[in-house]
PDB file of C-alpha atoms in Angstrom:
ATOM      1  CA  MET S   1       0.015   0.069   0.259  1.00 47.00           C
ATOM      2  CA  PRO S   2       1.093   3.701  -0.768  1.00 48.00           C
ATOM      3  CA  ILE S   3       2.488   5.655   2.325  1.00 52.00           C
ATOM      4  CA  ILE S   4       0.388   8.942   2.659  1.00 53.00           C
ATOM      5  CA  ASN S   5       1.912  11.633   4.691  1.00 53.00           C
ATOM      6  CA  ASP S   6      -1.253  13.442   6.567  1.00 57.00           C
ATOM      7  CA  ASN S   7       1.181  16.036   7.918  1.00 59.00           C
ATOM      8  CA  TRP S   8       2.969  17.128   4.532  1.00 58.00           C
ATOM      9  CA  LEU S   9       2.088  20.619   3.734  1.00 62.00           C
ATOM     10  CA  PRO S  10       2.545  22.418   0.171  1.00 64.00           C
ATOM     11  CA  PRO S  11       6.216  24.392   0.249  1.00 62.00           C
ATOM     12  CA  SER S  12       5.576  28.615   0.373  1.00 61.00           C
ATOM     13  CA  CYS S  13       7.487  30.462  -2.033  1.00 55.00           C
ATOM     14  CA  ASP S  14      10.048  31.495   0.493  1.00 60.00           C
ATOM     15  CA  ASP S  15      10.195  27.507   0.823  1.00 59.00           C
ATOM     16  CA  VAL S  16      10.649  27.376  -3.003  1.00 52.00           C
ATOM     17  CA  PHE S  17      12.746  30.450  -4.183  1.00 53.00           C
ATOM     18  CA  GLY S  18      13.766  32.324  -0.724  1.00 57.00           C
ATOM     19  CA  PRO S  19      12.728  35.747   0.639  1.00 56.00           C
ATOM     20  CA  VAL S  20      12.095  38.326  -1.771  1.00 55.00           C
ATOM     21  CA  PRO S  21      11.897  41.818  -1.336  1.00 52.00           C
ATOM     22  CA  ALA S  22       8.571  43.162  -1.181  1.00 53.00           C
ATOM     23  CA  PRO S  23       7.926  45.359  -4.239  1.00 52.00           C
ATOM     24  CA  LYS S  24       7.709  49.224  -3.438  1.00 53.00           C
ATOM     25  CA  ARG S  25       4.067  49.545  -6.045  1.00 54.00           C
ATOM     26  CA  PRO S  26       2.359  47.400  -8.052  1.00 54.00           C
ATOM     27  CA  ALA S  27       3.916  46.033 -10.940  1.00 55.00           C
ATOM     28  CA  SER S  28       3.947  48.060 -14.087  1.00 62.00           C
ATOM     29  CA  PHE S  29       6.711  46.433 -16.262  1.00 74.00           C
ATOM     30  CA  ASP S  30       6.501  42.826 -17.001  1.00 85.00           C
ATOM     31  CA  LEU S  31      10.001  42.022 -18.327  1.00 87.00           C
ATOM     32  CA  TYR S  32       9.827  38.582 -18.152  1.00 91.00           C
ATOM     33  CA  GLY S  33       6.164  37.310 -18.804  1.00 92.00           C
ATOM     34  CA  PRO S  34       5.830  38.509 -22.774  1.00 93.00           C
ATOM     35  CA  VAL S  35       9.143  36.677 -24.194  1.00 95.00           C
ATOM     36  CA  HIS S  36       8.169  33.619 -21.666  1.00 97.00           C
ATOM     37  CA  LYS S  37       5.048  33.177 -23.606  1.00 98.00           C
ATOM     38  CA  GLY S  38       6.638  33.171 -26.646  1.00 97.00           C
ATOM     39  CA  LEU S  39      10.049  30.827 -25.721  1.00 98.00           C
ATOM     40  CA  ARG S  40       7.476  28.419 -24.338  1.00 98.00           C
ATOM     41  CA  LEU S  41       5.101  27.997 -26.981  1.00 98.00           C
ATOM     42  CA  ALA S  42       8.185  27.846 -29.686  1.00 98.00           C
ATOM     43  CA  LEU S  43       9.770  25.289 -27.605  1.00 98.00           C
ATOM     44  CA  CYS S  44       6.954  22.679 -27.144  1.00 98.00           C
ATOM     45  CA  GLY S  45       6.082  23.145 -30.535  1.00 98.00           C
ATOM     46  CA  LEU S  46       9.788  22.174 -31.645  1.00 98.00           C
ATOM     47  CA  LEU S  47       9.639  19.140 -28.994  1.00 98.00           C
ATOM     48  CA  THR S  48       6.400  18.325 -30.309  1.00 98.00           C
ATOM     49  CA  ARG S  49       7.957  18.115 -34.060  1.00 98.00           C
ATOM     50  CA  LEU S  50      11.385  16.357 -32.841  1.00 98.00           C
ATOM     51  CA  GLY S  51       9.060  13.490 -31.120  1.00 98.00           C
ATOM     52  CA  ALA S  52       7.036  13.209 -34.405  1.00 98.00           C
ATOM     53  CA  GLN S  53       9.760  13.326 -36.873  1.00 98.00           C
ATOM     54  CA  ASP S  54      10.368  10.588 -39.655  1.00 98.00           C
ATOM     55  CA  TRP S  55      13.926  11.121 -39.334  1.00 98.00           C
ATOM     56  CA  THR S  56      14.165   9.044 -42.513  1.00 97.00           C
ATOM     57  CA  ASP S  57      12.888  11.898 -44.673  1.00 98.00           C
ATOM     58  CA  ALA S  58      15.865  13.666 -45.696  1.00 97.00           C
ATOM     59  CA  GLY S  59      13.880  17.442 -46.380  1.00 98.00           C
ATOM     60  CA  SER S  60      11.630  17.129 -43.249  1.00 98.00           C
ATOM     61  CA  THR S  61      14.756  16.496 -41.193  1.00 98.00           C
ATOM     62  CA  ALA S  62      16.710  18.866 -42.562  1.00 98.00           C
ATOM     63  CA  ALA S  63      13.593  21.794 -41.823  1.00 98.00           C
ATOM     64  CA  LEU S  64      13.374  20.474 -38.728  1.00 98.00           C
ATOM     65  CA  LEU S  65      17.124  21.261 -37.886  1.00 98.00           C
ATOM     66  CA  ASP S  66      17.398  24.599 -39.128  1.00 98.00           C
ATOM     67  CA  ALA S  67      13.928  25.313 -37.172  1.00 98.00           C
ATOM     68  CA  MET S  68      16.405  24.117 -33.908  1.00 98.00           C
ATOM     69  CA  ARG S  69      19.352  26.133 -34.998  1.00 98.00           C
ATOM     70  CA  GLY S  70      17.250  29.258 -35.736  1.00 96.00           C
ATOM     71  CA  GLN S  71      15.323  28.281 -31.651  1.00 97.00           C
ATOM     72  CA  LEU S  72      18.981  28.273 -30.058  1.00 97.00           C
ATOM     73  CA  GLU S  73      20.088  31.426 -31.767  1.00 96.00           C
ATOM     74  CA  ILE S  74      16.823  33.592 -30.241  1.00 96.00           C
ATOM     75  CA  SER S  75      17.165  31.775 -27.104  1.00 96.00           C
ATOM     76  CA  ALA S  76      20.766  32.237 -26.885  1.00 95.00           C
ATOM     77  CA  ALA S  77      20.029  36.025 -27.574  1.00 94.00           C
ATOM     78  CA  HIS S  78      17.319  36.281 -25.051  1.00 94.00           C
ATOM     79  CA  LEU S  79      20.150  35.266 -22.004  1.00 92.00           C
ATOM     80  CA  LYS S  80      22.154  37.558 -23.631  1.00 91.00           C
ATOM     81  CA  HIS S  81      19.621  40.273 -22.961  1.00 92.00           C
ATOM     82  CA  GLU S  82      19.173  39.796 -19.268  1.00 90.00           C
ATOM     83  CA  GLU S  83      22.494  38.619 -18.348  1.00 88.00           C
ATOM     84  CA  GLU S  84      23.535  42.383 -19.993  1.00 89.00           C
ATOM     85  CA  HIS S  85      20.559  44.361 -18.880  1.00 88.00           C
ATOM     86  CA  ILE S  86      19.802  42.640 -16.052  1.00 88.00           C
ATOM     87  CA  HIS S  87      22.312  40.834 -13.861  1.00 86.00           C
ATOM     88  CA  ARG S  88      24.562  43.055 -14.071  1.00 84.00           C
ATOM     89  CA  LEU S  89      22.110  46.180 -12.876  1.00 84.00           C
ATOM     90  CA  LEU S  90      21.330  42.899  -9.848  1.00 83.00           C
ATOM     91  CA  ASP S  91      25.313  42.740  -9.089  1.00 82.00           C
ATOM     92  CA  ALA S  92      25.271  46.393  -8.890  1.00 81.00           C
ATOM     93  CA  ARG S  93      21.911  46.791  -6.102  1.00 81.00           C
ATOM     94  CA  LEU S  94      21.770  43.365  -4.848  1.00 79.00           C
ATOM     95  CA  PRO S  95      24.438  41.328  -5.777  1.00 70.00           C
ATOM     96  CA  GLU S  96      23.096  37.682  -4.148  1.00 75.00           C
ATOM     97  CA  GLY S  97      20.312  38.281  -6.646  1.00 71.00           C
ATOM     98  CA  ALA S  98      21.944  37.259  -9.313  1.00 73.00           C
ATOM     99  CA  VAL S  99      24.029  34.346  -8.048  1.00 77.00           C
ATOM    100  CA  ARG S 100      21.413  31.891  -8.891  1.00 78.00           C
ATOM    101  CA  PRO S 101      20.011  33.061 -12.504  1.00 78.00           C
ATOM    102  CA  ARG S 102      23.492  33.184 -13.288  1.00 77.00           C
ATOM    103  CA  HIS S 103      24.425  29.474 -12.923  1.00 82.00           C
ATOM    104  CA  GLN S 104      21.078  28.534 -14.565  1.00 87.00           C
ATOM    105  CA  HIS S 105      22.335  30.514 -17.600  1.00 88.00           C
ATOM    106  CA  GLU S 106      25.890  29.010 -17.127  1.00 89.00           C
ATOM    107  CA  ALA S 107      23.832  25.380 -17.615  1.00 89.00           C
ATOM    108  CA  HIS S 108      21.488  26.774 -20.331  1.00 91.00           C
ATOM    109  CA  ALA S 109      24.910  27.800 -22.161  1.00 92.00           C
ATOM    110  CA  ALA S 110      26.588  23.703 -21.896  1.00 93.00           C
ATOM    111  CA  ALA S 111      23.133  22.696 -23.034  1.00 95.00           C
ATOM    112  CA  PHE S 112      22.980  24.917 -25.883  1.00 95.00           C
ATOM    113  CA  ALA S 113      26.192  23.448 -26.610  1.00 96.00           C
ATOM    114  CA  ASP S 114      25.225  19.968 -26.729  1.00 96.00           C
ATOM    115  CA  LEU S 115      22.157  20.647 -28.737  1.00 97.00           C
ATOM    116  CA  ALA S 116      24.037  22.447 -31.386  1.00 97.00           C
ATOM    117  CA  LEU S 117      26.174  19.437 -31.778  1.00 98.00           C
ATOM    118  CA  MET S 118      23.766  16.840 -31.811  1.00 98.00           C
ATOM    119  CA  ILE S 119      21.939  19.045 -34.326  1.00 98.00           C
ATOM    120  CA  GLU S 120      25.611  19.360 -36.853  1.00 98.00           C
ATOM    121  CA  THR S 121      25.867  15.513 -36.281  1.00 98.00           C
ATOM    122  CA  ILE S 122      22.595  14.378 -36.901  1.00 98.00           C
ATOM    123  CA  ALA S 123      22.773  16.692 -40.276  1.00 98.00           C
ATOM    124  CA  ALA S 124      25.821  14.956 -41.506  1.00 98.00           C
ATOM    125  CA  ALA S 125      24.730  11.196 -40.478  1.00 98.00           C
ATOM    126  CA  PRO S 126      23.417   9.051 -43.286  1.00 97.00           C
ATOM    127  CA  SER S 127      19.492   8.069 -43.365  1.00 97.00           C
ATOM    128  CA  ASP S 128      19.592   4.651 -41.331  1.00 97.00           C
ATOM    129  CA  GLU S 129      21.331   6.371 -38.266  1.00 98.00           C
ATOM    130  CA  ARG S 130      19.329   9.625 -37.981  1.00 98.00           C
ATOM    131  CA  PRO S 131      16.789   7.500 -36.231  1.00 98.00           C
ATOM    132  CA  ALA S 132      18.807   6.939 -33.719  1.00 98.00           C
ATOM    133  CA  LEU S 133      20.680   9.999 -33.242  1.00 98.00           C
ATOM    134  CA  GLY S 134      16.559  11.995 -33.636  1.00 98.00           C
ATOM    135  CA  ARG S 135      15.878   9.879 -30.523  1.00 98.00           C
ATOM    136  CA  ARG S 136      18.741  11.123 -28.457  1.00 98.00           C
ATOM    137  CA  LEU S 137      18.063  15.050 -29.449  1.00 98.00           C
ATOM    138  CA  TYR S 138      14.423  14.526 -28.660  1.00 98.00           C
ATOM    139  CA  LEU S 139      15.614  13.434 -25.342  1.00 98.00           C
ATOM    140  CA  ARG S 140      18.274  15.804 -24.366  1.00 97.00           C
ATOM    141  CA  PHE S 141      16.200  18.513 -25.639  1.00 98.00           C
ATOM    142  CA  SER S 142      13.515  17.570 -23.748  1.00 98.00           C
ATOM    143  CA  THR S 143      15.610  17.909 -20.703  1.00 97.00           C
ATOM    144  CA  PHE S 144      16.662  21.461 -21.622  1.00 96.00           C
ATOM    145  CA  VAL S 145      12.931  22.154 -22.065  1.00 97.00           C
ATOM    146  CA  ALA S 146      12.155  21.460 -18.601  1.00 97.00           C
ATOM    147  CA  GLU S 147      14.983  23.089 -17.279  1.00 95.00           C
ATOM    148  CA  ASP S 148      14.320  25.902 -18.957  1.00 95.00           C
ATOM    149  CA  PHE S 149      10.771  25.919 -18.515  1.00 96.00           C
ATOM    150  CA  GLU S 150      11.595  26.137 -14.454  1.00 94.00           C
ATOM    151  CA  HIS S 151      14.656  28.487 -14.468  1.00 93.00           C
ATOM    152  CA  MET S 152      11.581  31.501 -16.653  1.00 94.00           C
ATOM    153  CA  ALA S 153       9.034  30.544 -13.785  1.00 94.00           C
ATOM    154  CA  GLU S 154      11.421  31.385 -11.071  1.00 91.00           C
ATOM    155  CA  GLU S 155      12.717  34.757 -13.196  1.00 91.00           C
ATOM    156  CA  GLU S 156       8.800  35.094 -12.902  1.00 92.00           C
ATOM    157  CA  GLN S 157       7.829  34.419  -9.841  1.00 90.00           C
ATOM    158  CA  ALA S 158      11.015  35.787  -7.720  1.00 88.00           C
ATOM    159  CA  VAL S 159      12.993  37.926  -9.942  1.00 88.00           C
ATOM    160  CA  GLN S 160      10.538  40.150 -11.316  1.00 89.00           C
ATOM    161  CA  PRO S 161       9.308  41.263  -7.732  1.00 88.00           C
ATOM    162  CA  MET S 162      12.818  41.703  -6.732  1.00 87.00           C
ATOM    163  CA  LEU S 163      13.542  44.127  -9.430  1.00 88.00           C
ATOM    164  CA  GLN S 164      10.180  45.794  -8.650  1.00 87.00           C
ATOM    165  CA  ALA S 165      11.089  46.362  -5.241  1.00 86.00           C
ATOM    166  CA  LEU S 166      14.648  47.415  -6.001  1.00 87.00           C
ATOM    167  CA  LEU S 167      14.320  50.039  -9.179  1.00 86.00           C
ATOM    168  CA  SER S 168      11.908  52.885 -10.004  1.00 84.00           C
ATOM    169  CA  ASP S 169      10.043  53.247 -12.747  1.00 80.00           C
ATOM    170  CA  ASP S 170      12.329  55.153 -14.903  1.00 84.00           C
ATOM    171  CA  GLU S 171      15.252  52.421 -14.499  1.00 85.00           C
ATOM    172  CA  MET S 172      12.922  49.970 -15.388  1.00 83.00           C
ATOM    173  CA  ARG S 173      12.213  51.835 -18.195  1.00 82.00           C
ATOM    174  CA  ALA S 174      15.444  52.054 -19.139  1.00 86.00           C
ATOM    175  CA  ILE S 175      16.198  48.275 -18.889  1.00 88.00           C
ATOM    176  CA  GLU S 176      13.217  47.701 -21.288  1.00 83.00           C
ATOM    177  CA  ALA S 177      14.405  50.172 -23.737  1.00 84.00           C
ATOM    178  CA  GLY S 178      18.090  48.885 -23.648  1.00 88.00           C
ATOM    179  CA  ILE S 179      17.301  44.974 -24.319  1.00 88.00           C
ATOM    180  CA  LEU S 180      15.077  46.557 -27.558  1.00 84.00           C
ATOM    181  CA  ALA S 181      17.479  49.018 -28.677  1.00 85.00           C
ATOM    182  CA  ALA S 182      20.204  45.981 -28.801  1.00 87.00           C
ATOM    183  CA  ILE S 183      17.793  43.805 -30.935  1.00 88.00           C
ATOM    184  CA  PRO S 184      18.517  44.065 -34.592  1.00 89.00           C
ATOM    185  CA  PRO S 185      15.514  44.279 -36.828  1.00 87.00           C
ATOM    186  CA  ALA S 186      15.801  41.047 -38.553  1.00 88.00           C
ATOM    187  CA  ARG S 187      15.924  39.062 -34.673  1.00 91.00           C
ATOM    188  CA  ALA S 188      13.124  41.510 -33.663  1.00 90.00           C
ATOM    189  CA  GLN S 189      11.051  40.220 -35.990  1.00 92.00           C
ATOM    190  CA  ALA S 190      11.639  36.733 -35.211  1.00 94.00           C
ATOM    191  CA  PHE S 191      10.744  37.422 -31.653  1.00 94.00           C
ATOM    192  CA  LEU S 192       7.537  39.123 -32.307  1.00 94.00           C
ATOM    193  CA  ARG S 193       7.046  36.565 -34.418  1.00 96.00           C
ATOM    194  CA  MET S 194       7.270  33.920 -31.483  1.00 97.00           C
ATOM    195  CA  MET S 195       5.487  36.563 -29.171  1.00 96.00           C
ATOM    196  CA  LEU S 196       2.425  37.223 -30.792  1.00 97.00           C
ATOM    197  CA  PRO S 197       0.876  34.181 -31.147  1.00 97.00           C
ATOM    198  CA  ALA S 198       1.335  32.948 -27.226  1.00 98.00           C
ATOM    199  CA  MET S 199       0.215  36.083 -25.863  1.00 97.00           C
ATOM    200  CA  SER S 200      -3.750  37.209 -25.165  1.00 96.00           C
ATOM    201  CA  PRO S 201      -5.643  39.363 -27.389  1.00 96.00           C
ATOM    202  CA  PRO S 202      -5.421  42.429 -24.630  1.00 95.00           C
ATOM    203  CA  GLU S 203      -0.991  41.788 -24.291  1.00 94.00           C
ATOM    204  CA  ARG S 204      -0.739  41.616 -27.986  1.00 94.00           C
ATOM    205  CA  ALA S 205      -2.827  44.592 -28.444  1.00 95.00           C
ATOM    206  CA  ALA S 206      -1.056  46.453 -25.875  1.00 91.00           C
ATOM    207  CA  LEU S 207       2.681  45.525 -27.573  1.00 91.00           C
ATOM    208  CA  ILE S 208       1.716  46.573 -30.927  1.00 92.00           C
ATOM    209  CA  ALA S 209       0.327  49.578 -29.628  1.00 91.00           C
ATOM    210  CA  GLY S 210       3.201  50.480 -27.904  1.00 86.00           C
ATOM    211  CA  ALA S 211       5.735  49.345 -30.097  1.00 86.00           C
ATOM    212  CA  ARG S 212       4.114  51.158 -32.974  1.00 87.00           C
ATOM    213  CA  ALA S 213       4.325  54.236 -30.549  1.00 85.00           C
ATOM    214  CA  ASN S 214       8.014  54.333 -30.035  1.00 80.00           C
ATOM    215  CA  ALA S 215       9.188  52.683 -33.568  1.00 82.00           C
ATOM    216  CA  PRO S 216      11.336  55.303 -35.247  1.00 80.00           C
ATOM    217  CA  ASP S 217       9.967  55.390 -38.833  1.00 85.00           C
ATOM    218  CA  ASP S 218       7.248  54.365 -41.047  1.00 86.00           C
ATOM    219  CA  THR S 219       9.280  51.036 -42.355  1.00 88.00           C
ATOM    220  CA  ALA S 220       9.803  49.873 -38.562  1.00 86.00           C
ATOM    221  CA  VAL S 221       5.797  50.159 -38.061  1.00 88.00           C
ATOM    222  CA  ALA S 222       5.566  47.912 -41.104  1.00 91.00           C
ATOM    223  CA  MET S 223       8.056  46.086 -40.205  1.00 91.00           C
ATOM    224  CA  ILE S 224       6.173  45.377 -36.896  1.00 91.00           C
ATOM    225  CA  GLU S 225       2.454  44.983 -38.456  1.00 92.00           C
ATOM    226  CA  GLY S 226       3.942  42.532 -41.264  1.00 93.00           C
ATOM    227  CA  SER S 227       5.319  40.289 -38.085  1.00 93.00           C
ATOM    228  CA  ALA S 228       1.781  40.544 -36.367  1.00 94.00           C
ATOM    229  CA  MET S 229      -0.169  39.921 -39.718  1.00 95.00           C
ATOM    230  CA  MET S 230       2.713  36.851 -40.725  1.00 95.00           C
ATOM    231  CA  SER S 231       2.438  35.009 -37.188  1.00 96.00           C
ATOM    232  CA  LEU S 232      -1.217  35.666 -36.084  1.00 97.00           C
ATOM    233  CA  ALA S 233      -4.446  33.153 -37.203  1.00 96.00           C
ATOM    234  CA  PRO S 234      -6.522  34.947 -39.628  1.00 96.00           C
ATOM    235  CA  ALA S 235      -9.091  35.560 -36.384  1.00 97.00           C
ATOM    236  CA  ASP S 236      -6.538  36.684 -34.175  1.00 97.00           C
ATOM    237  CA  TRP S 237      -4.910  39.471 -37.017  1.00 96.00           C
ATOM    238  CA  HIS S 238      -8.277  40.744 -37.041  1.00 96.00           C
ATOM    239  CA  ASP S 239      -9.093  40.979 -33.412  1.00 96.00           C
ATOM    240  CA  LEU S 240      -5.456  42.612 -33.242  1.00 96.00           C
ATOM    241  CA  GLN S 241      -6.880  44.897 -35.818  1.00 94.00           C
ATOM    242  CA  LYS S 242     -10.226  46.262 -33.938  1.00 94.00           C
ATOM    243  CA  ARG S 243      -8.201  46.569 -30.869  1.00 94.00           C
ATOM    244  CA  LEU S 244      -6.028  49.009 -32.200  1.00 91.00           C
ATOM    245  CA  ASP S 245      -8.332  50.658 -33.912  1.00 89.00           C
ATOM    246  CA  LEU S 246     -10.120  51.385 -30.922  1.00 72.00           C
ATOM    247  CA  ALA S 247      -7.010  52.413 -28.945  1.00 65.00           C
ATOM    248  CA  ALA S 248      -6.267  54.897 -31.341  1.00 59.00           C
TER     249      ALA S 248
END
């Protein structure tokens, strides 16, 4: 018979993450949520594709491996943005606050190296060897996805409140602006196409309205709107247009 512990209590937030400084005010900047939603959607999609892949099919295998390369590039860029714009600030304000996220990022970098090597090994392998190699890639990627999901949840539940407690609104805006300015246009499009389908309609409209308002020129506005139209289902694109018209 299974042993049941009647005295078990669910862990508190402090048990899981340690004490977090109380925010000075309600959260006004969600630095992590929107991009993490996009990453979760993209990673789940790739994991599903890896599990369903016919590795003897050269064409679809090449397409999947190319998608994997692109996602690793985006995921690595996301980590770099956090390290340069968030971890450095935490080092100055609350050094112990960046220790655990930094160690997690180091583990992610090692996972990226493993996955990149496995991808190129499969790309060069003969057809009869690809199924076994593909199975190993699927399992390694599933481990990375599990670790990344835990890491992103911790950032949203522990690091975001920590930032909110330590920083002023102007400092939070500066972090957001610094991250956006560091993203080249082509990669910005990739981030938008990844994020928008994963967001709720109100979040999506707020993101696009803000991006359009801060766009430097009409070309940037066209890029933003084109990314939305390309990435969203027709009904979602129509809904976004209606919300933006009402907000105008």
